[in-house]
């Protein structure tokens, strides 16, 4: 259970970093189209993290059993 909570926190911190902190610093230099690309990339990275985390979690649970 702890592992699931920790991995979820990591996903959300990565995502919030990309969207909120990244927005402040980087969006100054972006055109609107690049902004959309940036958000799109953040979402892709988030789902990639979820996917990898899910696989890791699956094998971790299998090993524990």
Short mmCIF file of C-alpha atoms in Angstrom, two decimals:
data_model
loop_
_atom_site.label_atom_id
_atom_site.label_comp_id
_atom_site.label_asym_id
_atom_site.label_seq_id
_atom_site.Cartn_x
_atom_site.Cartn_y
_atom_site.Cartn_z
CA UNK A 1 0.00 0.00 0.00
CA UNK A 2 2.80 2.41 0.90
CA UNK A 3 4.45 1.73 -2.45
CA UNK A 4 1.26 2.61 -4.37
CA UNK A 5 0.88 5.89 -2.46
CA UNK A 6 4.55 6.77 -3.00
CA UNK A 7 4.40 6.08 -6.74
CA UNK A 8 1.18 8.10 -7.06
CA UNK A 9 2.87 11.01 -5.29
CA UNK A 10 5.79 10.79 -7.71
CA UNK A 11 3.44 10.82 -10.73
CA UNK A 12 1.58 13.85 -9.43
CA UNK A 13 4.73 15.75 -8.53
CA UNK A 14 6.13 15.15 -12.03
CA UNK A 15 2.87 16.21 -13.63
CA UNK A 16 2.43 19.29 -11.45
CA UNK A 17 6.06 20.25 -12.08
CA UNK A 18 5.48 20.10 -15.81
CA UNK A 19 2.22 22.01 -15.73
CA UNK A 20 2.62 24.60 -12.94
CA UNK A 21 6.33 25.28 -12.38
CA UNK A 22 7.20 24.74 -16.04
CA UNK A 23 4.39 27.09 -17.06
CA UNK A 24 5.76 29.99 -15.02
CA UNK A 25 9.34 29.77 -16.25
CA UNK A 26 9.03 28.41 -19.76
CA UNK A 27 5.73 29.70 -21.12
CA UNK A 28 7.17 33.23 -21.29
CA UNK A 29 9.18 32.17 -24.32
CA UNK A 30 6.52 30.01 -25.99
CA UNK A 31 4.05 30.70 -28.77
CA UNK A 32 0.51 29.32 -28.17
CA UNK A 33 1.18 26.30 -30.40
CA UNK A 34 4.32 25.39 -28.45
CA UNK A 35 2.31 25.77 -25.23
CA UNK A 36 -0.11 23.09 -26.43
CA UNK A 37 2.79 20.83 -27.41
CA UNK A 38 4.28 21.30 -23.94
CA UNK A 39 1.05 20.32 -22.18
CA UNK A 40 0.67 17.37 -24.55
CA UNK A 41 4.20 16.22 -23.70
CA UNK A 42 3.48 16.56 -19.97
CA UNK A 43 0.39 14.36 -20.33
CA UNK A 44 2.33 11.76 -22.33
CA UNK A 45 5.07 11.68 -19.68
CA UNK A 46 2.42 11.30 -16.98
CA UNK A 47 0.82 8.31 -18.71
CA UNK A 48 4.23 6.80 -19.39
CA UNK A 49 5.02 7.07 -15.67
CA UNK A 50 1.67 5.47 -14.82
CA UNK A 51 2.33 2.64 -17.28
CA UNK A 52 5.87 1.94 -16.07
CA UNK A 53 4.77 2.26 -12.45
CA UNK A 54 1.91 -0.15 -13.07
CA UNK A 55 4.24 -2.75 -14.58
CA UNK A 56 6.77 -2.36 -11.75
CA UNK A 57 3.98 -2.59 -9.18
CA UNK A 58 2.58 -5.72 -10.86
CA UNK A 59 5.91 -7.55 -10.76
CA UNK A 60 6.62 -6.32 -7.23
CA UNK A 61 3.30 -7.76 -6.02
CA UNK A 62 3.93 -11.04 -7.87
CA UNK A 63 7.32 -11.40 -6.21
CA UNK A 64 5.89 -10.64 -2.76
CA UNK A 65 3.37 -13.47 -3.13
#
